[in-house]
Structures are given as C-alpha cells and as structure tokens.
Amino acid sequence: MEHSGDVGETLYCICRSSDCERFMIGCDHCEEWYHGDCIGVTQLDARSIKRYYCDACRAHNPNLEIQYKNRKKERRAVSESSDHEKGDKNNKEYKTKLREKMMAKSRMTRRCGECSACHRAEDCGRCDFCKDMKKFGGTNKLRQKCRLRQCTSFGLSSSEKGSVVPDTASEKGVTDFSDFEDDFDEEEAYENVKVAPKRREKRNSSPEESPKKRKIKKKQKHKENKKSPAKSPVKYIIVCVSNFFKKKSRQKMSSRRHADIDDALETDDDVPRQCYGPGCLEPARVGSKYCSDECGMKLAKSRIYEILPSRIQQWQSSPCVGEENNKKTLEKLGQETMEARQKLRQLDMKIQELDALVERGRRLQMDSEQEGTDQEEDTELSVYCVTCGTELNQKGALRHMEKCYLKFEAQTSFWSLYKTRIEGNSMFCDFYNPQQKMYCKRLKVLCPEHTKEPKVPPDAVCGCPINTELFEEGETLCRAPKKKCVKHFCWEKLRRAEIDMHRLRQWMKLDDLFEQERNIRMAMSNRMGVLGLMLHQTVDHDPMTPMKSNSR
DNA sequence: GCCAACGTTGGC
DNA sequence: GCCAACGTTGGC
C-alpha cells in the first residue's frame, strides 16, 4: 500500500501528525499510514515491498513479516535503505533490525558454524550431490553442497516453523500457541539429526510460498487475526495433526535421499568406532563394523541363536497364506502331471494298436479290383497342391503332395545340442551331425533327410482301414496293392506322425509342469529356510480376529 | 574470473 | 507438492 497525500485532518504515523504531503506507506494489517522517513522506508524501498506490516503489528503478531516482490529488489532495498543516513533513533533501530533480517535470510543462514557438518571440510564423494559435482565426474546439474556438509542445526531451527529468521520466538517474547508448534517441529527435526537438512526448508515458510497462495492465505490470516489475535487450542491441535501428516508424507518422499545419506554415513570411514562383535572392545576395521571376520561371525551366530527359535515357533503356530497357496498349486500340478502321463500311456497303446493293424493288413490277400487303385476313375477332376500350388489330377494328387511336402520340409532344419531323453521310444529323429555336433529334431517318421522310406514290396497290401461313415472306420481294410493305392497313400506314416505329435505335446506339458513344481518347491524351501525365517516375519495387527488361511 | 551452492522455476 | 535443472551470486 502506497500513499502520497489526499487524506483529511486525521492523525497518522508514529509521529501522530496530520501531514500527508510526504511519501507514506500503509500497514497491510492495521491499515494505519506511516511516513516513509519516520519509519525508514523510502519510496524506492516501497516499490519492492509487496506487503508492509508496521512495527506495532509485527510485535503483536510475530507471524507477520514484510513481504518483498523478489529477492533481488529486496537486497537492493536493504543496501539503499542503509545508505540513507537521515532519520531519528527509531529510524536507525528499524534499519538495523531490517538489515539483520536480511542478513539472516542470506546464504550464510545455512551454516550454524557449530555442528559437525559445518566443520566438515571435505565432500564425502558418495552422496548424490557429490556424485553430481564435476570433481567426482558429475554433470553439475544439481549444484548442491555435499549432504554430509549441510548444516544440521539449520534444518532444526527453522525448517518447519514457517520462518527463516533465526529465533523469532525469542524476539517476539509472546507466549501463544505457535510456541508449541515449534516444540513439535523440533521433535521431528531431532529425529532427522543424522539426515541432511531438508533442501527446501523455506518452501514451507510463508515468505517463500507462491504469490497466489500467499494472497489467499494472507487474506484468511487477516480475517483470523481480526477476530482473535491468538490461536485457539482447537486450532492448534488441527495444525499439529495436519503438520504431522505433512511430515509423514515428506519423510516418505525423501526416503530415497535419506537412504543416500544413510549409506554415506554407514560407510563413513573418518570416524573410528567400536567393533560390533559381542563383548569385543577393539576398534572396527576401516570400512567395516567389525575388527575381524571372527567377530562378524560371532555376532551372526548369536543373532541366529537368539532369533531363530522364536521364529520357528511363530512359523509353526501361525498359518501362512503363501504356504497354503503353494500347497494347493502343488496339488493341482500333481493332478495335471498324472493326467498327462495317463494320456501318454493311451498314446502308447494307440501305437501298439496301429502296429497290430499294420500286421493284420500284411496277412491280407491282395485284391487288384479294389476301388482306389490308379487304374480306375480316370476322371478329369483336378485339385491344387497345398504346398506348391500346382494343378494336379485327382489320381496322383496325394502322392504329389506328399513328395512336395517332403521336398520343402527338407529345406528347413531343426537342430539341438542335446539328444532327446524320453522314457520309451523317442519321437524325434535325433540324427547326430558330427560336423555341427548337433541332433536333428524333426519328427522321426516325417524326417525326409534321415529317415528312408521303407521299400514297398510289389505284393504288399495297402491295409488302411476303410471308412464306413465319414469319420468312422470299420473293420474292413483296403486290399488294394500298396504301390497303386492312391486313396491311402502313406496312411501309416501319417498316422504315426499324428500320434507322435500328441505324444510330443504331452511331454512338453510335463516339462512345463515340472518347471512350475520346481519353482514352487524352491519358494517353499526358501520360506522355511534359516535365511527366510531370519529375514521375514508376519505381524498380526489384529489378533482379536484371527487370520483365516483359506480366505483369499 | 572462478566456483560452490543458494534460490527459483517449470514440468511433472 | 516435489524436484531436477539452472540462473545467479557471495566469497575467494
């Protein structure tokens, strides 16, 4: 608020005169007008002041602070106002106070000069800020002081209070509820003694808040102050509670930072400490908590003796949901394994059945008149090869397609470094290539490279079961000569391949199930193992309502 | 002029 | 509201 005249006969300022021809500034709290020269504020100063509060108001309410538009101007204001040597005693006192405040706000406030951090001369080289420094190979983006060198006292005194000015409480000499706030904050701050001071302490302080919020907040404050200058106890409790939650979330947020500094402190080699070994009085080795390996082992042993028995007892007495889940999954896996093995047995039976069928076909008398031989049905119906797309006549279609498929199949190889190890007959070709030192992984019956087609004797009978319905086979077998039967070309080979494919699927499923079972058993043994029991513990926070192992 | 590091700000 | 990034500045 600035003013330069046009006020009636009312009395203003500390001088209680009606003069309003000189430059005047109004208090944003009591709305009283003051002569600039009476209170030591020049017109230039006023330009950089956003909100002005008179001495009386600030003495009455220490939370009030003169707000400046920005720090640059603020500094200029200080230097310029200090240049003004005119004015009375009050004026000088005011200026000294103002300068003190400004100084307190300067960079130096971040050093108390007394704590160990302030005395520390070297950067730790381990914290995130050190790692950012050029001398430690960083990119200098963060440009912050080593965390171990950041003043701890600074973080304590004014971090949460909402004021950067040191010891405002002593200055004000007023006992209101905000004093309790100070205590509360200190308590938290002491918890963080080991931790670096919060980098942006001033963020929480009113002068550093964003202008928009500042305005709103100030308006509220203004109203409150008009109604009751001191905070009510109820309000104080609310403040405390909300502060508490703010702090909790802040602590959570800065946990990574804390971890950084804790890590740096943990391995701080500068301070010699006593060995952690039970009863050992020797100093610990550099970079270690122990004077010797023996002491480390001793402590580890005593920890196990101390903690493990109770953990085992606890483990046995309380249900473990993870364990129950694992057991159920194991049961399910066992069931699935059984089913897969059952299917494999059925497929083996099918092979035997096929062998018997082929054997029965061999004993059959050839019937050259049987339909399906290439002598008959010389129709002009044509089909296209599924592999190469050539137009074929119906008679030789199957034969062509089979040969064509083999030709293309031979162009692709499937190799593995390992030979198949399966109970019973393997369905894989497993031809060993000594140059590549690998085994062929095509299906044995279909491998065009390593499985020779058996020579068909001229008197061999086809022997393929003839369908009575579309997909139903009867007892009757095809008695056409094998060489000439175009309807059932390679029927035996294809059936064997089909069975082998099913067998392969079941084996793969078994492999998968075995892997799952192994993982679960591993998890179970880890859970019950010494390490697991030592590291983890389940705490029942509500013992009145016992945990149900089957409720998930 | 250099550099440590403070204070501010825009982006998230 | 937080924080990475960077402009700025006090001290040397």
Coordinates of C-alpha atoms (C1' of nucleotides) in Angstrom, one line a residue:
Chain A
M1 CA 0.0 0.0 0.0
E2 CA 1.5 3.3 -1.0
H3 CA 0.1 6.7 -0.4
S4 CA 1.2 10.2 -1.2
G5 CA -1.4 12.6 0.1
D6 CA -5.1 13.5 0.0
V7 CA -6.0 12.5 3.5
G8 CA -8.1 14.8 5.7
E9 CA -7.3 16.1 9.2
T10 CA -6.8 12.7 10.8
L11 CA -3.6 11.9 12.6
Y12 CA -1.1 9.4 11.1
C13 CA 2.1 7.6 11.7
I14 CA 4.2 7.2 14.8
C15 CA 4.7 11.0 14.8
R16 CA 0.9 11.5 15.1
S17 CA 0.8 14.3 12.7
S18 CA -1.8 15.1 10.1
D19 CA 0.8 15.8 7.4
C20 CA 0.1 13.7 4.4
E21 CA 2.1 15.6 1.8
R22 CA 5.2 13.4 2.1
F23 CA 5.5 9.8 0.9
M24 CA 3.6 7.4 3.2
I25 CA 3.2 3.7 3.4
G26 CA 0.2 1.9 4.8
C27 CA 0.3 -1.2 7.1
D28 CA -1.5 -4.1 5.4
H29 CA -2.6 -5.3 8.8
C30 CA -3.9 -2.4 10.9
E31 CA -4.3 -0.2 7.9
E32 CA -2.5 2.7 9.6
W33 CA -0.5 5.1 7.4
Y34 CA 3.2 5.9 8.2
H35 CA 5.6 8.5 6.8
G36 CA 8.4 6.8 4.9
D37 CA 11.0 9.0 6.6
C38 CA 9.6 8.3 10.1
I39 CA 9.9 4.6 9.8
G40 CA 12.9 4.5 7.5
V41 CA 11.3 3.3 4.3
T42 CA 12.0 5.2 1.1
Q43 CA 9.7 5.3 -1.9
L44 CA 12.2 3.1 -3.7
D45 CA 12.1 0.6 -0.9
A46 CA 8.3 0.6 -1.1
R47 CA 8.4 -0.4 -4.7
S48 CA 9.9 -3.7 -3.8
I49 CA 7.6 -4.3 -0.8
K50 CA 4.6 -6.4 -1.6
R51 CA 3.0 -6.3 1.8
Y52 CA 4.1 -4.0 4.6
Y53 CA 3.4 -4.6 8.3
C54 CA 4.2 -1.9 10.9
D55 CA 6.4 -2.5 13.9
A56 CA 3.4 -2.5 16.3
C57 CA 1.6 -5.2 14.3
R58 CA 4.7 -7.3 13.9
A59 CA 5.4 -7.0 17.7
H60 CA 1.9 -8.1 18.4
N61 CA 1.8 -10.9 15.8
P62 CA 5.3 -12.3 15.1
N63 CA 3.9 -14.3 12.2
L64 CA 3.6 -11.1 10.2
E65 CA 6.6 -10.4 8.0
I66 CA 7.2 -7.7 5.5
Q67 CA 6.9 -9.3 2.1
Y68 CA 9.0 -8.3 -0.8
K69 CA 8.3 -8.7 -4.5
N70 CA 11.5 -10.6 -5.1
R71 CA 14.9 -11.2 -3.6
K72 CA 16.9 -9.0 -6.0
K73 CA 14.9 -5.9 -5.2
E74 CA 14.9 -6.9 -1.6
R75 CA 18.7 -6.9 -1.5
R76 CA 18.8 -3.6 -3.3
A77 CA 16.2 -2.2 -0.8
V78 CA 18.5 -3.1 2.1
S79 CA 21.6 -1.6 0.6
E80 CA 19.8 1.5 -0.4
S81 CA 17.9 2.0 2.8
S82 CA 21.2 1.5 4.7
D83 CA 22.6 4.4 2.6
H84 CA 20.0 6.7 4.0
E85 CA 21.7 8.2 7.0
K86 CA 19.0 10.6 7.8
G87 CA 16.2 9.9 10.4
D88 CA 16.0 9.6 14.1
K89 CA 16.8 6.9 16.7
N90 CA 13.7 4.9 15.8
N91 CA 14.7 5.0 12.2
K92 CA 18.1 3.7 12.9
E93 CA 16.9 0.9 15.1
Y94 CA 14.4 -0.1 12.5
K95 CA 17.1 -0.2 9.8
T96 CA 19.4 -2.3 11.9
K97 CA 16.6 -4.8 12.5
L98 CA 15.8 -4.8 8.8
R99 CA 19.4 -5.4 7.9
E100 CA 19.7 -8.2 10.5
K101 CA 16.7 -9.8 9.0
M102 CA 18.1 -9.5 5.5
M103 CA 21.4 -10.9 6.6
A104 CA 19.7 -13.7 8.3
K105 CA 18.0 -14.5 5.0
S106 CA 21.3 -14.5 3.2
R107 CA 23.1 -17.7 2.2
M108 CA 25.0 -17.6 5.5
T109 CA 22.0 -18.8 7.4
R110 CA 22.5 -22.2 6.1
R111 CA 25.6 -22.6 8.3
C112 CA 25.4 -22.6 12.1
G113 CA 29.2 -22.9 12.1
E114 CA 29.0 -25.2 15.1
C115 CA 27.7 -28.6 14.1
S116 CA 29.9 -31.3 12.7
A117 CA 28.5 -30.8 9.3
C118 CA 29.6 -27.2 9.2
H119 CA 33.1 -28.2 10.4
R120 CA 33.4 -30.9 7.8
A121 CA 36.0 -29.8 5.3
E122 CA 35.8 -32.5 2.7
D123 CA 33.0 -33.7 0.5
C124 CA 32.1 -37.3 1.1
G125 CA 32.1 -38.1 -2.6
R126 CA 29.4 -40.7 -2.1
C127 CA 26.1 -38.8 -1.8
D128 CA 24.0 -37.8 -4.8
F129 CA 25.2 -34.2 -4.6
C130 CA 28.8 -35.2 -4.5
K131 CA 28.3 -37.5 -7.4
D132 CA 26.9 -34.6 -9.3
M133 CA 30.0 -32.5 -8.8
K134 CA 32.5 -32.1 -11.6
K135 CA 35.4 -33.2 -9.4
F136 CA 33.6 -36.5 -8.9
G137 CA 32.8 -36.9 -12.5
G138 CA 29.3 -35.5 -12.3
T139 CA 27.4 -33.2 -14.7
N140 CA 27.0 -30.3 -12.2
K141 CA 23.3 -30.2 -12.7
L142 CA 22.2 -30.3 -9.1
R143 CA 24.9 -27.9 -7.9
Q144 CA 24.3 -28.6 -4.2
K145 CA 26.6 -28.9 -1.2
C146 CA 27.7 -32.4 -0.1
R147 CA 24.9 -33.8 2.1
L148 CA 27.3 -34.6 4.9
R149 CA 28.3 -30.9 4.9
Q150 CA 24.9 -29.5 5.0
C151 CA 24.3 -27.8 8.4
T152 CA 22.1 -30.0 10.7
S153 CA 21.3 -27.1 13.1
F154 CA 19.8 -25.1 10.3
G155 CA 17.4 -27.8 9.5
L156 CA 16.5 -28.0 13.2
S157 CA 15.9 -24.4 14.0
S158 CA 13.6 -23.1 11.4
S159 CA 12.8 -25.7 8.9
E160 CA 9.2 -26.5 9.8
K161 CA 8.4 -23.3 11.7
G162 CA 7.5 -21.2 8.7
S163 CA 10.1 -18.6 9.3
V164 CA 13.7 -18.3 8.1
V165 CA 14.6 -15.7 10.6
P166 CA 16.5 -17.4 13.4
D167 CA 15.0 -17.4 16.8
T168 CA 11.9 -15.4 16.1
A169 CA 10.4 -16.8 19.2
S170 CA 12.8 -15.1 21.4
E171 CA 12.4 -11.9 19.5
K172 CA 8.7 -11.8 19.9
G173 CA 8.5 -12.6 23.5
V174 CA 4.9 -13.6 23.2
T175 CA 3.6 -16.9 24.5
D176 CA 1.0 -18.1 22.1
F177 CA 0.2 -21.5 20.8
S178 CA 2.6 -21.2 18.0
D179 CA 5.3 -21.9 20.5
F180 CA 4.0 -25.4 20.9
E181 CA 4.3 -25.8 17.2
D182 CA 8.0 -25.0 17.5
D183 CA 8.4 -27.8 20.0
F184 CA 6.6 -30.2 17.9
D185 CA 8.8 -29.4 14.9
E186 CA 11.9 -29.7 16.9
E187 CA 11.0 -33.1 17.9
E188 CA 10.7 -34.2 14.4
A189 CA 13.9 -32.4 13.4
Y190 CA 15.8 -34.2 16.1
E191 CA 14.7 -37.5 14.6
N192 CA 16.4 -36.3 11.4
V193 CA 19.7 -35.3 13.0
K194 CA 21.5 -38.0 11.1
V195 CA 19.8 -36.9 8.0
A196 CA 20.7 -33.9 5.8
P197 CA 18.7 -30.8 6.4
K198 CA 15.7 -30.5 4.1
R199 CA 16.9 -28.8 1.0
R200 CA 13.8 -26.6 0.5
E201 CA 13.0 -25.8 4.1
K202 CA 11.9 -22.4 3.1
R203 CA 9.2 -23.8 0.9
N204 CA 7.1 -24.4 4.0
S205 CA 7.7 -20.9 5.2
S206 CA 5.2 -18.3 4.4
P207 CA 7.5 -15.8 2.7
E208 CA 8.5 -18.4 0.1
E209 CA 5.1 -19.6 -0.9
S210 CA 3.8 -18.9 -4.3
P211 CA 2.3 -15.5 -4.7
K212 CA -1.2 -16.8 -5.5
K213 CA -1.4 -18.9 -2.4
R214 CA 0.2 -16.2 -0.4
K215 CA -2.6 -13.8 -1.2
I216 CA -5.3 -16.3 -0.3
K217 CA -3.5 -17.4 2.9
K218 CA -2.9 -13.8 3.9
K219 CA -6.5 -12.9 3.5
Q220 CA -7.5 -15.8 5.7
K221 CA -4.9 -14.9 8.2
H222 CA -6.0 -11.3 8.2
K223 CA -9.5 -12.3 9.0
E224 CA -8.4 -14.6 11.7
N225 CA -6.3 -12.0 13.3
K226 CA -9.0 -9.5 13.3
K227 CA -11.3 -11.9 15.1
S228 CA -8.8 -13.3 17.6
P229 CA -5.1 -12.4 17.8
A230 CA -4.1 -15.7 19.5
K231 CA -4.8 -19.2 18.1
S232 CA -7.4 -21.2 19.9
P233 CA -6.3 -24.6 21.3
V234 CA -8.6 -26.4 19.0
K235 CA -7.0 -24.7 16.0
Y236 CA -3.6 -25.7 17.4
I237 CA -4.5 -29.3 17.5
I238 CA -5.6 -29.3 13.9
V239 CA -2.4 -27.6 12.9
C240 CA -0.4 -30.2 14.8
V241 CA -2.3 -33.1 13.2
S242 CA -2.0 -31.7 9.7
N243 CA 1.7 -31.0 10.2
F244 CA 2.2 -34.5 11.4
F245 CA 0.7 -35.9 8.2
K246 CA 2.6 -33.5 6.1
K247 CA 5.8 -34.6 7.7
K248 CA 5.0 -38.2 7.3
S249 CA 4.4 -37.8 3.6
R250 CA 7.6 -35.7 3.3
Q251 CA 9.6 -38.3 5.1
K252 CA 8.2 -40.9 2.7
M253 CA 9.0 -38.8 -0.3
S254 CA 12.5 -38.1 0.8
S255 CA 13.3 -41.7 1.8
R256 CA 15.5 -42.1 -1.3
R257 CA 17.5 -39.1 -0.2
H258 CA 17.7 -40.4 3.3
A259 CA 18.9 -43.7 2.0
D260 CA 21.6 -41.9 0.1
I261 CA 22.9 -40.1 3.1
D262 CA 22.5 -43.0 5.5
D263 CA 24.5 -45.0 3.0
A264 CA 27.2 -42.4 3.1
L265 CA 27.2 -42.3 6.8
E266 CA 27.1 -46.0 7.1
T267 CA 30.5 -46.3 5.4
D268 CA 31.9 -43.1 6.7
D269 CA 35.5 -44.1 7.3
D270 CA 36.5 -40.9 9.1
V271 CA 35.1 -41.8 12.5
P272 CA 36.6 -44.9 14.2
R273 CA 34.1 -47.0 16.0
Q274 CA 34.0 -49.9 18.3
C275 CA 33.7 -53.4 16.9
Y276 CA 30.2 -54.7 16.8
G277 CA 31.4 -58.2 17.9
P278 CA 29.8 -59.4 21.1
G279 CA 31.9 -58.3 24.0
C280 CA 34.7 -57.0 21.7
L281 CA 36.4 -53.8 22.7
E282 CA 38.7 -53.5 19.7
P283 CA 38.2 -50.7 17.2
A284 CA 36.5 -51.8 14.0
R285 CA 38.4 -52.1 10.7
V286 CA 38.2 -49.3 8.2
G287 CA 35.0 -49.6 6.2
S288 CA 33.7 -52.4 8.4
K289 CA 31.7 -52.7 11.6
Y290 CA 33.9 -55.4 12.9
C291 CA 37.6 -55.8 14.0
S292 CA 37.9 -59.2 12.4
D293 CA 35.9 -61.8 10.4
E294 CA 35.6 -63.9 13.6
C295 CA 33.7 -61.1 15.4
G296 CA 31.3 -60.8 12.4
M297 CA 30.7 -64.5 12.5
K298 CA 30.2 -64.4 16.3
L299 CA 27.6 -61.7 16.0
A300 CA 25.8 -63.6 13.2
K301 CA 25.8 -66.8 15.2
S302 CA 24.4 -65.1 18.3
R303 CA 21.8 -63.5 16.3
I304 CA 20.7 -66.9 14.9
Y305 CA 20.6 -68.5 18.4
E306 CA 18.7 -65.5 19.7
I307 CA 16.1 -65.0 16.9
L308 CA 15.7 -68.3 15.1
P309 CA 14.0 -70.5 17.8
S310 CA 11.2 -68.0 18.4
R311 CA 10.8 -67.5 14.6
I312 CA 10.4 -71.3 14.1
Q313 CA 7.9 -71.4 16.9
Q314 CA 6.0 -68.5 15.4
W315 CA 6.1 -70.1 12.0
Q316 CA 4.6 -73.3 13.3
S317 CA 1.9 -71.6 15.3
S318 CA 0.6 -69.2 12.7
P319 CA -0.9 -70.1 9.3
C320 CA 1.0 -68.9 6.3
V321 CA -1.2 -68.0 3.3
G322 CA 1.7 -68.2 0.9
E323 CA 2.5 -71.8 2.1
E324 CA -1.2 -72.8 1.8
N325 CA -1.4 -71.4 -1.7
N326 CA 1.8 -73.2 -2.7
K327 CA 0.5 -76.5 -1.4
K328 CA -2.8 -76.1 -3.3
T329 CA -0.9 -75.3 -6.5
L330 CA 1.3 -78.3 -6.0
E331 CA -1.7 -80.5 -5.6
K332 CA -3.1 -79.1 -8.8
L333 CA 0.2 -79.6 -10.6
G334 CA 0.4 -83.2 -9.4
Q335 CA -3.1 -83.8 -10.8
E336 CA -2.2 -82.4 -14.1
T337 CA 1.0 -84.4 -14.3
M338 CA -1.0 -87.6 -13.6
E339 CA -3.4 -86.7 -16.5
A340 CA -0.5 -86.0 -18.9
R341 CA 1.1 -89.3 -18.0
Q342 CA -2.2 -91.1 -18.5
K343 CA -2.6 -89.5 -21.9
L344 CA 0.9 -90.7 -22.8
R345 CA 0.0 -94.2 -21.9
Q346 CA -3.1 -94.0 -24.1
L347 CA -0.9 -92.8 -27.0
D348 CA 1.5 -95.7 -26.5
M349 CA -1.5 -98.0 -26.7
K350 CA -2.5 -96.4 -29.9
I351 CA 0.9 -97.1 -31.4
Q352 CA 0.5 -100.7 -30.4
E353 CA -2.9 -100.8 -32.0
L354 CA -1.5 -99.3 -35.1
D355 CA 1.2 -101.9 -35.2
A356 CA -1.4 -104.6 -34.9
L357 CA -3.5 -103.1 -37.7
V358 CA -0.5 -103.0 -40.0
E359 CA 0.4 -106.6 -39.1
R360 CA -3.2 -107.6 -39.9
G361 CA -3.0 -105.8 -43.3
R362 CA 0.1 -107.7 -44.2
R363 CA -1.6 -111.0 -44.0
L364 CA -4.4 -109.9 -46.2
Q365 CA -4.8 -111.2 -49.8
M366 CA -4.4 -108.6 -52.4
D367 CA -7.4 -107.5 -54.4
S368 CA -6.5 -105.8 -57.6
E369 CA -10.1 -105.0 -58.2
Q370 CA -10.4 -102.9 -55.0
E371 CA -11.5 -99.4 -55.7
G372 CA -8.9 -96.8 -55.1
T373 CA -6.2 -98.1 -57.4
D374 CA -4.8 -95.8 -60.1
Q375 CA -6.2 -97.9 -62.9
E376 CA -9.7 -96.8 -62.4
E377 CA -11.7 -93.5 -62.2
D378 CA -9.6 -91.7 -64.7
T379 CA -11.8 -88.6 -64.2
E380 CA -10.7 -85.1 -65.2
L381 CA -11.4 -83.6 -61.8
S382 CA -8.4 -81.6 -60.7
V383 CA -7.0 -80.2 -57.4
Y384 CA -4.2 -77.9 -56.4
C385 CA -1.1 -78.8 -54.4
V386 CA -1.3 -77.3 -50.9
T387 CA 2.4 -76.7 -50.8
C388 CA 3.4 -75.6 -54.3
G389 CA 0.0 -74.7 -55.8
T390 CA 0.4 -76.8 -59.0
E391 CA -2.7 -78.1 -60.6
L392 CA -2.9 -81.9 -60.2
N393 CA -5.3 -84.5 -61.4
Q394 CA -7.1 -86.3 -58.6
K395 CA -5.3 -89.6 -59.2
G396 CA -1.8 -88.5 -58.3
A397 CA -2.7 -85.7 -56.0
L398 CA -1.9 -87.4 -52.7
R399 CA 1.4 -88.8 -54.0
H400 CA 2.5 -85.4 -55.4
M401 CA 1.5 -83.5 -52.2
E402 CA 3.5 -85.9 -50.0
K403 CA 6.6 -85.7 -52.1
C404 CA 6.2 -81.9 -52.5
Y405 CA 5.9 -81.5 -48.7
L406 CA 9.0 -83.6 -48.1
K407 CA 10.9 -81.5 -50.6
F408 CA 10.0 -78.3 -48.8
E409 CA 10.5 -79.8 -45.3
A410 CA 14.0 -80.8 -46.2
Q411 CA 14.9 -77.2 -46.8
T412 CA 14.4 -76.3 -43.1
S413 CA 16.5 -77.9 -40.4
F414 CA 15.8 -78.3 -36.7
W415 CA 18.9 -78.9 -34.6
S416 CA 19.7 -79.1 -30.9
L417 CA 22.9 -79.6 -29.0
Y418 CA 21.2 -82.3 -26.8
K419 CA 19.9 -85.7 -27.5
T420 CA 16.3 -86.3 -26.5
R421 CA 16.0 -88.3 -23.3
I422 CA 12.4 -89.6 -23.1
E423 CA 11.2 -92.7 -21.4
G424 CA 10.2 -95.2 -24.1
N425 CA 10.5 -94.6 -27.8
S426 CA 11.6 -91.1 -28.8
M427 CA 9.5 -89.4 -31.5
F428 CA 12.5 -87.3 -32.6
C429 CA 14.8 -88.2 -35.4
D430 CA 17.9 -87.4 -33.2
F431 CA 20.3 -87.9 -36.1
Y432 CA 23.7 -86.8 -34.9
N433 CA 25.7 -84.5 -37.2
P434 CA 29.3 -84.8 -36.2
Q435 CA 30.3 -81.6 -38.0
Q436 CA 27.8 -79.5 -36.3
K437 CA 27.8 -81.7 -33.2
M438 CA 24.1 -81.5 -33.0
Y439 CA 21.0 -83.7 -33.1
C440 CA 18.2 -83.5 -35.7
K441 CA 14.9 -82.5 -34.0
R442 CA 12.4 -83.4 -36.8
L443 CA 9.8 -86.0 -36.1
K444 CA 11.4 -89.3 -36.9
V445 CA 8.6 -90.6 -39.1
L446 CA 8.5 -87.4 -41.1
C447 CA 12.2 -86.6 -41.4
P448 CA 12.9 -86.6 -45.2
E449 CA 16.7 -86.3 -44.6
H450 CA 17.5 -89.0 -42.2
T451 CA 14.6 -91.5 -42.4
K452 CA 14.5 -93.5 -45.6
E453 CA 11.1 -94.5 -46.9
P454 CA 10.8 -98.3 -46.5
K455 CA 10.8 -100.2 -49.8
V456 CA 7.4 -101.4 -50.6
P457 CA 7.4 -105.0 -51.9
P458 CA 5.3 -105.5 -55.1
D459 CA 2.9 -107.8 -53.3
A460 CA 2.3 -105.5 -50.3
V461 CA -1.3 -104.8 -49.5
C462 CA -2.4 -101.2 -48.6
G463 CA -4.1 -102.3 -45.3
C464 CA -5.7 -99.0 -44.5
P465 CA -9.0 -99.2 -42.6
I466 CA -11.8 -98.2 -44.8
N467 CA -14.3 -95.6 -43.5
T468 CA -17.8 -96.8 -43.2
E469 CA -19.2 -93.4 -42.4
L470 CA -17.4 -90.1 -43.0
F471 CA -15.1 -90.3 -39.9
E472 CA -15.8 -93.8 -38.7
E473 CA -13.6 -96.7 -39.6
G474 CA -14.9 -100.2 -40.0
E475 CA -13.1 -103.5 -39.5
T476 CA -12.6 -103.8 -43.3
L477 CA -9.1 -103.0 -44.6
C478 CA -8.2 -101.8 -48.0
R479 CA -6.8 -104.7 -50.0
A480 CA -5.5 -102.7 -53.0
P481 CA -1.8 -103.1 -53.8
K482 CA 0.1 -100.6 -51.7
K483 CA 2.1 -99.3 -54.6
K484 CA -1.0 -98.5 -56.6
C485 CA -3.5 -97.3 -53.9
V486 CA -4.0 -93.6 -54.4
K487 CA -6.6 -93.2 -51.8
H488 CA -4.5 -94.2 -48.8
F489 CA -1.0 -93.1 -49.8
C490 CA 1.4 -93.1 -46.8
W491 CA -1.5 -93.6 -44.4
E492 CA 0.6 -95.5 -41.9
K493 CA 3.3 -92.8 -41.8
L494 CA 0.8 -90.0 -41.3
R495 CA -0.9 -91.9 -38.5
R496 CA 2.3 -92.5 -36.7
A497 CA 3.2 -88.8 -37.1
E498 CA -0.1 -87.8 -35.7
I499 CA 0.3 -89.9 -32.6
D500 CA 3.9 -88.7 -32.2
M501 CA 2.7 -85.1 -32.3
H502 CA 0.2 -85.8 -29.5
R503 CA 3.0 -87.5 -27.5
L504 CA 5.3 -84.5 -28.1
R505 CA 2.6 -82.1 -26.7
Q506 CA 2.2 -84.2 -23.6
W507 CA 5.9 -84.4 -23.0
M508 CA 6.2 -80.6 -23.3
K509 CA 3.3 -80.2 -20.9
L510 CA 5.1 -82.5 -18.4
D511 CA 8.2 -80.4 -18.8
D512 CA 6.3 -77.2 -18.1
L513 CA 4.6 -78.7 -15.1
F514 CA 7.9 -80.0 -13.7
E515 CA 9.4 -76.5 -14.0
Q516 CA 6.4 -75.0 -12.2
E517 CA 6.7 -77.5 -9.4
R518 CA 10.4 -76.9 -9.0
N519 CA 9.8 -73.2 -8.6
I520 CA 7.2 -73.7 -6.0
R521 CA 9.2 -76.1 -4.1
M522 CA 12.1 -73.7 -4.2
A523 CA 9.9 -70.9 -2.8
M524 CA 8.6 -73.2 -0.1
S525 CA 12.1 -74.2 1.0
N526 CA 13.2 -70.6 0.9
R527 CA 10.3 -69.6 3.1
M528 CA 11.1 -72.2 5.7
G529 CA 14.8 -71.8 5.4
V530 CA 17.0 -70.2 8.0
L531 CA 17.5 -67.1 5.9
G532 CA 13.8 -66.7 5.2
L533 CA 12.9 -67.1 8.8
M534 CA 15.6 -64.7 9.9
L535 CA 14.7 -62.0 7.4
H536 CA 10.9 -62.1 7.4
Q537 CA 8.3 -62.1 10.0
T538 CA 4.5 -61.8 9.9
V539 CA 2.9 -59.5 12.4
D540 CA -0.8 -59.9 13.1
H541 CA -2.0 -56.4 13.8
D542 CA -5.5 -57.6 14.8
P543 CA -5.1 -60.7 16.9
M544 CA -8.7 -60.4 18.0
T545 CA -9.9 -61.6 14.6
P546 CA -7.6 -64.4 13.7
M547 CA -6.3 -64.6 10.1
K548 CA -8.0 -67.3 8.0
S549 CA -5.7 -69.2 5.8
N550 CA -8.4 -70.1 3.4
S551 CA -9.7 -66.5 2.9
R552 CA -8.1 -65.1 -0.1
Chain B
dG1 C1' 37.2 -14.7 -13.1
dC2 C1' 36.1 -18.9 -10.9
dC3 C1' 33.4 -21.8 -8.2
dA4 C1' 30.4 -23.5 -4.6
dA5 C1' 26.0 -23.6 -3.7
dC6 C1' 21.7 -20.9 -2.9
dG7 C1' 17.1 -19.8 -4.6
dT8 C1' 13.8 -20.1 -8.2
dT9 C1' 11.1 -22.2 -11.6
dG10 C1' 8.9 -25.2 -15.0
dG11 C1' 7.5 -29.7 -15.7
dC12 C1' 5.6 -33.5 -13.8
Chain C
dG1 C1' 3.7 -30.5 -4.0
dC2 C1' 8.0 -32.2 -5.4
dC3 C1' 12.3 -31.9 -7.6
dA4 C1' 15.6 -31.6 -11.5
dA5 C1' 17.7 -28.1 -13.7
dC6 C1' 19.8 -23.9 -14.0
dG7 C1' 20.4 -18.8 -13.3
dT8 C1' 22.6 -16.2 -10.0
dT9 C1' 25.6 -14.6 -6.5
dG10 C1' 28.9 -14.2 -2.5
dG11 C1' 33.4 -15.3 -1.3
dC12 C1' 37.8 -16.0 -2.7

